[in-house]
Coordinates of C-alpha atoms and ligand atoms in Angstrom, one line a residue:
X34 CA 123.2 48.9 147.3
X35 CA 125.4 46.9 145.1
X36 CA 127.4 48.9 142.5
X37 CA 126.0 48.5 139.0
X38 CA 127.9 46.2 136.7
X39 CA 128.4 46.9 133.0
X40 CA 129.6 44.2 130.6
X41 CA 131.2 45.1 127.3
X42 CA 131.2 42.3 124.8
X43 CA 133.9 42.9 122.2
X44 CA 137.0 44.8 123.2
X45 CA 138.0 46.3 119.9
X46 CA 137.9 49.9 118.9
X47 CA 134.4 50.7 120.2
X48 CA 134.7 48.4 123.2
X49 CA 137.9 50.2 124.5
X50 CA 136.3 53.7 124.3
X51 CA 133.2 52.3 125.9
X52 CA 135.3 51.0 128.8
X53 CA 137.0 54.3 129.2
X54 CA 133.8 56.4 129.0
X55 CA 131.9 54.1 131.4
X56 CA 134.7 54.4 133.9
X57 CA 135.1 58.2 133.6
X58 CA 131.3 58.6 134.1
X59 CA 131.5 56.0 136.9
X60 CA 128.5 54.2 135.6
X61 CA 129.5 51.1 137.5
X62 CA 132.1 48.3 137.6
X63 CA 133.3 47.3 134.1
X64 CA 134.1 44.0 132.6
X65 CA 135.4 43.9 129.1
X66 CA 135.1 40.7 127.2
X67 CA 136.8 39.5 124.1
X68 CA 137.8 36.2 122.5
X69 CA 141.4 37.6 121.9
X70 CA 143.4 36.5 124.8
X71 CA 145.0 39.1 127.1
X72 CA 143.9 42.1 125.1
X73 CA 140.8 43.1 127.1
X74 CA 142.9 42.5 130.2
X75 CA 145.4 44.9 128.7
X76 CA 143.0 47.6 127.9
X77 CA 141.2 47.6 131.1
X78 CA 144.6 47.7 133.0
X79 CA 145.6 50.6 131.0
X80 CA 142.3 52.4 131.6
X81 CA 142.4 51.5 135.3
X82 CA 145.9 53.1 135.5
X83 CA 144.4 56.5 134.5
X84 CA 141.9 56.3 137.4
X85 CA 143.9 58.5 139.8
X86 CA 144.5 61.3 137.3
X87 CA 141.0 61.1 135.9
X88 CA 139.4 60.8 139.5
X89 CA 137.2 57.8 138.8
X90 CA 136.8 54.9 141.2
X91 CA 135.3 51.8 139.7
X92 CA 136.5 48.2 139.1
X93 CA 137.8 47.4 135.6
X94 CA 138.5 43.9 134.5
X95 CA 139.2 42.2 131.2
X96 CA 138.2 38.5 130.5
X97 CA 137.9 35.8 127.9
X98 CA 135.3 34.0 129.9
X99 CA 131.6 34.6 129.8
X100 CA 131.2 33.6 133.4
X101 CA 132.8 36.8 134.4
X102 CA 129.9 38.8 133.0
X103 CA 127.6 37.2 135.6
X104 CA 124.7 39.4 136.9
X105 CA 125.6 42.4 134.7
X106 CA 123.0 45.1 134.7
X107 CA 123.8 46.3 131.3
X108 CA 125.5 44.6 128.4
X109 CA 126.8 46.5 125.4
X110 CA 127.8 44.4 122.4
X111 CA 130.2 45.4 119.8
X112 CA 131.5 42.0 118.9
X113 CA 131.9 41.5 115.2
X114 CA 133.9 42.8 112.2
X115 CA 133.8 46.5 111.2
X116 CA 133.4 47.6 107.7
X117 CA 136.3 48.0 105.2
X118 CA 136.3 50.8 102.5
X119 CA 133.6 50.0 99.8
X120 CA 131.6 47.7 102.1
X121 CA 128.0 48.4 103.1
X122 CA 126.9 47.5 106.6
X123 CA 124.8 44.7 105.1
X124 CA 127.9 43.0 103.7
X125 CA 128.8 42.1 107.3
X126 CA 125.6 40.1 107.8
X127 CA 126.9 36.5 107.6
X128 CA 130.1 36.9 109.5
X129 CA 128.5 39.0 112.3
X130 CA 125.4 36.9 112.6
X131 CA 127.6 33.9 113.5
X132 CA 129.4 35.9 116.0
X133 CA 126.1 37.5 117.3
X134 CA 124.6 34.1 117.9
X135 CA 127.5 33.0 120.1
X136 CA 127.4 36.2 122.0
X137 CA 123.7 36.0 122.7
X138 CA 124.1 32.5 124.0
X139 CA 126.9 33.7 126.4
X140 CA 124.8 36.7 127.6
X141 CA 121.6 34.5 127.9
X142 CA 123.3 32.0 130.1
X143 CA 125.3 34.4 132.3
X144 CA 123.5 37.7 132.5
X145 CA 119.8 36.9 132.1
X146 CA 118.6 40.0 133.7
X147 CA 120.7 42.5 131.8
X148 CA 119.5 45.5 129.6
X149 CA 121.2 44.9 126.3
X150 CA 122.3 47.4 123.8
X151 CA 123.6 46.2 120.5
X152 CA 126.0 48.2 118.3
X153 CA 127.4 45.5 115.9
X154 CA 126.4 45.9 112.2
X155 CA 124.2 45.4 110.3
X156 CA 122.5 46.9 113.3
X157 CA 118.8 46.1 112.8
X158 CA 119.4 42.5 111.9
X159 CA 121.8 42.0 114.8
X160 CA 119.4 43.3 117.4
X161 CA 116.7 41.1 116.0
X162 CA 118.9 38.0 116.2
X163 CA 120.1 38.8 119.6
X164 CA 116.7 39.1 121.1
X165 CA 115.6 35.9 119.3
X166 CA 118.5 33.9 120.7
X167 CA 118.3 35.2 124.2
X168 CA 114.5 35.3 124.4
X169 CA 114.9 38.4 126.5
X170 CA 111.9 40.7 126.7
X171 CA 111.8 43.1 123.8
X172 CA 112.0 46.3 126.0
X173 CA 115.3 45.0 127.4
X174 CA 116.9 44.6 124.1
X175 CA 117.7 47.6 121.9
X176 CA 120.1 48.9 119.4
X177 CA 122.2 51.9 119.1
X178 CA 122.1 53.7 115.8
X179 CA 119.7 56.7 116.0
X180 CA 121.6 58.6 118.7
X181 CA 124.7 58.6 116.6
X182 CA 122.8 59.3 113.3
X183 CA 121.0 62.2 115.0
X184 CA 124.2 63.6 116.5
X185 CA 125.8 63.5 113.0
X186 CA 122.9 65.3 111.5
X187 CA 122.8 67.9 114.4
X188 CA 126.6 68.5 114.0
X189 CA 126.3 69.2 110.3
X190 CA 123.4 71.6 110.9
X191 CA 125.4 73.4 113.6
X192 CA 128.5 73.8 111.3
X193 CA 126.2 75.1 108.5
X194 CA 124.3 77.7 110.6
X195 CA 127.3 78.7 112.8
X196 CA 125.4 77.9 116.0
X197 CA 126.3 75.8 119.0
X198 CA 125.5 72.1 118.4
X199 CA 124.0 72.1 122.0
X200 CA 121.1 74.1 120.8
X201 CA 120.4 71.9 117.7
X202 CA 117.7 69.2 118.0
X203 CA 117.4 66.9 115.1
X204 CA 116.4 63.3 114.8
X205 CA 116.9 60.4 112.5
X206 CA 114.4 57.6 112.3
X207 CA 114.4 54.2 110.5
X208 CA 117.1 51.6 109.9
X209 CA 120.8 52.2 110.4
X210 CA 121.6 52.1 106.6
X211 CA 121.5 54.2 103.7
X212 CA 117.6 54.3 103.9
X213 CA 117.7 56.0 107.3
X214 CA 115.3 59.1 107.6
X215 CA 116.6 62.3 108.9
X216 CA 113.6 64.3 110.0
X217 CA 114.0 67.7 108.3
X218 CA 110.7 69.2 109.2
X219 CA 111.3 68.6 112.9
X220 CA 114.9 69.8 113.0
X221 CA 115.2 73.0 115.0
X222 CA 117.6 75.3 116.8
X223 CA 116.0 75.9 120.2
X224 CA 112.5 75.6 118.6
X225 CA 113.3 77.7 115.4
X226 CA 113.0 75.4 112.3
X227 CA 116.3 74.8 110.7
X228 CA 114.6 75.2 107.3
X229 CA 113.5 78.7 108.2
X230 CA 117.0 79.5 109.4
X231 CA 118.4 78.4 106.0
X232 CA 115.9 80.3 104.1
X233 CA 116.9 83.5 106.0
X234 CA 120.6 82.7 105.4
X235 CA 120.4 82.2 101.8
X236 CA 117.3 84.3 101.0
X237 CA 116.2 81.7 98.5
X238 CA 114.0 78.6 99.2
X239 CA 115.6 76.5 96.5
X240 CA 119.1 77.0 97.7
X241 CA 118.0 76.4 101.3
X242 CA 116.5 73.1 100.3
X243 CA 119.7 72.0 98.3
X244 CA 121.9 72.8 101.4
X245 CA 119.5 70.8 103.6
X246 CA 119.5 67.9 101.0
X247 CA 123.3 67.8 101.0
X248 CA 123.3 67.6 104.9
X249 CA 120.8 64.8 104.7
X250 CA 122.8 62.9 102.3
X251 CA 126.0 63.4 104.3
X252 CA 124.1 62.1 107.3
X253 CA 123.1 58.9 105.5
X254 CA 126.7 58.4 104.3
X255 CA 128.4 59.6 107.4
X256 CA 129.6 56.2 108.6
X257 CA 131.1 55.5 105.2
X258 CA 132.9 58.8 105.1
X259 CA 134.7 57.8 108.3
X260 CA 135.5 54.3 106.9
X261 CA 136.9 55.8 103.9
X262 CA 139.3 58.2 105.7
X263 CA 140.3 55.5 108.5
X264 CA 140.9 52.8 105.9
X265 CA 141.3 50.0 108.6
X266 CA 138.1 50.2 110.5
X267 CA 134.9 52.2 111.2
X268 CA 133.8 55.0 113.5
X269 CA 134.4 54.2 117.0
X270 CA 134.4 57.4 119.2
X271 CA 130.9 58.5 118.3
X272 CA 129.3 55.0 118.5
X273 CA 130.7 54.5 121.9
X274 CA 129.6 57.9 123.2
X275 CA 126.0 57.3 121.8
X276 CA 125.8 53.9 123.5
X277 CA 127.0 55.3 126.8
X278 CA 124.2 57.9 126.6
X279 CA 121.6 55.1 126.3
X280 CA 123.1 53.1 129.1
X281 CA 123.3 56.0 131.4
X282 CA 119.7 56.8 130.8
X283 CA 118.7 53.3 131.8
X284 CA 121.1 52.9 134.7
X285 CA 120.2 56.3 136.2
X286 CA 116.5 56.1 135.1
X287 CA 116.9 59.5 133.4
X288 CA 114.0 58.8 131.0
X289 CA 115.8 60.6 128.2
X290 CA 114.0 60.6 124.7
X291 CA 116.6 59.0 122.5
X292 CA 116.3 57.6 119.0
X293 CA 116.6 53.9 119.6
X294 CA 116.3 50.8 117.6
X295 CA 113.4 49.5 119.3
X296 CA 110.8 46.7 118.8
X297 CA 107.6 48.0 117.5
X298 CA 104.2 46.6 118.2
X299 CA 102.0 48.7 115.8
X300 CA 103.6 52.1 116.5
X301 CA 104.5 54.0 113.2
X302 CA 102.3 51.1 111.5
X303 CA 105.1 48.6 112.1
X304 CA 104.3 45.4 113.9
X305 CA 107.0 42.9 115.0
X306 CA 110.3 44.6 113.8
X307 CA 113.1 46.5 115.3
X308 CA 113.3 50.0 113.9
X309 CA 114.9 53.3 114.9
X310 CA 112.3 55.5 116.6
X311 CA 112.2 58.1 119.5
X312 CA 111.9 56.2 122.8
X313 CA 112.0 56.9 126.6
X314 CA 114.9 55.0 128.1
X315 CA 114.6 54.4 131.9
X316 CA 114.9 51.8 134.6
X317 CA 112.6 49.4 132.6
X318 CA 114.7 49.7 129.5
X319 CA 112.5 50.9 126.4
X320 CA 109.7 52.3 128.4
X321 CA 107.7 54.0 125.8
X322 CA 107.9 54.8 122.1
X323 CA 107.2 58.4 121.2
X324 CA 105.0 58.6 118.2
X325 CA 104.9 61.6 116.0
X326 CA 103.0 62.6 113.0
X327 CA 104.7 62.1 109.7
X328 CA 103.6 63.6 106.4
X329 CA 103.2 61.3 103.3
X330 CA 106.8 61.8 102.1
X331 CA 108.3 61.1 105.6
X332 CA 106.0 58.0 106.1
X333 CA 107.0 56.7 102.6
X334 CA 110.8 57.2 103.4
X335 CA 110.2 55.4 106.7
X336 CA 108.3 52.6 104.9
X337 CA 111.2 52.3 102.5
X338 CA 113.6 52.0 105.3
X339 CA 111.6 49.4 107.1
X340 CA 111.4 47.4 103.9
X341 CA 115.2 47.4 103.9
X342 CA 115.2 46.1 107.6
X343 CA 112.7 43.5 106.7
X344 CA 114.9 42.4 103.8
X345 CA 117.8 41.9 106.2
X346 CA 115.7 39.9 108.5
X347 CA 114.5 37.6 105.7
X348 CA 118.2 37.2 104.6
X349 CA 119.0 36.1 108.1
X350 CA 116.3 33.6 108.2
X351 CA 117.3 32.2 104.8
X352 CA 120.9 31.8 106.1
X353 CA 119.5 29.8 108.9
X354 CA 119.9 32.2 111.8
Ligands
APR1824 N1 132.9 37.2 120.7 C1 133.4 38.3 121.3 N2 134.1 39.2 120.7 C2 134.4 38.9 119.4 C3 134.0 37.8 118.7 C4 133.1 36.8 119.4 N3 132.7 35.8 118.9 N4 134.4 37.9 117.5 C5 135.1 38.9 117.3 N5 135.1 39.6 118.5 C6 135.8 40.8 118.8 C7 137.1 41.0 118.1 O1 138.2 40.3 118.6 C8 137.3 42.6 118.2 O2 138.2 42.8 119.3 O3 135.0 42.0 118.4 C9 135.9 43.1 118.5 C10 135.5 44.1 117.3 O4 136.3 45.2 117.4 P1 136.8 46.0 116.1 O5 137.2 45.0 115.1 O6 137.8 47.0 116.6 O7 135.5 46.6 115.6 P2 134.8 48.0 116.2 O8 135.2 49.1 115.4 O9 134.9 48.0 117.7 O10 133.3 47.7 115.7 C11 132.5 46.7 116.2 O11 130.3 47.6 115.8 O12 129.8 49.7 114.6 C12 129.9 48.2 114.6 O13 130.3 47.8 112.3 C13 130.9 47.8 113.6 O14 130.1 45.5 113.5 C14 131.2 46.4 113.9 C15 131.1 46.5 115.5

């Protein structure tokens, strides 16, 4: 059986970490594409030179030509500008839509059978555009946002409760913007509701609620918190790790249930939009959407988030993409 091939479009901060993680996990041979000459070649050479010490054995190449991504099994897209301090993800729309259109054409023409994971922001709009330009089946085109947002939420919960993050299960639904929906009611530590643990810790329902609200708020603004500290770019380690978890689930048919920006056909009362929801990722891409019952408040937050996603799609149409 041929080795799997992973094409990474965009060799910047996230692209470089993606290449290193994919190599270390031996997900397949790796091709790193960027429009900047020599840079992807330099990064992949650098990573390859760690293969002996890290003990991985895959081919790593950098390129400036789309022909080299031919027959890729998985494509992960990070091409596009990251945020600067004070910018929202949506401020990137026009610039990144132009880039995404050209990337989608390159992938469509050279890797027509690939499963595609988009990371570039504004995420929900970029996934929509990529699918529209490629015409690939919806279940083969998805976005990475929820795995990261959920990991951020879980991390804050673990810190607050003083428990291992490995035992925290918390999920974030909706768009990848400030309207995302961290699901408080479903958050648990090995089955024990987080709210119950907070109430026991503080002995006061109102304080527990305030602490949770603060964690929810920090989760929603977590990307901006990193941008503010970095000053010259946005988060890159955690988005890369998150997309690799998705790619691995597809390439190895793990059927993990991961919050994915997936195309909905009526699930969660949404028809015809990409929105962050729990999905089973396996050898067929997005194999199934896991629906869960939402109370009125959660549904209204999700509806609010979907309205924001729809707004971005309308803006993109208006701009002619
Ligand atoms: N085709 C391919 N690559 C491109 C193109 C293009 N048309 N235009 C720009 N790039 C490349 C840049 O040369 C750069 O190397 O995309 C790369 C982006 O890398 P960074 O600027 O380091 O950004 P990064 O932090 O990796 O984030 C990329 O992901 O999370 C999102 O908001 C973030 O939209 C941003 C994207």
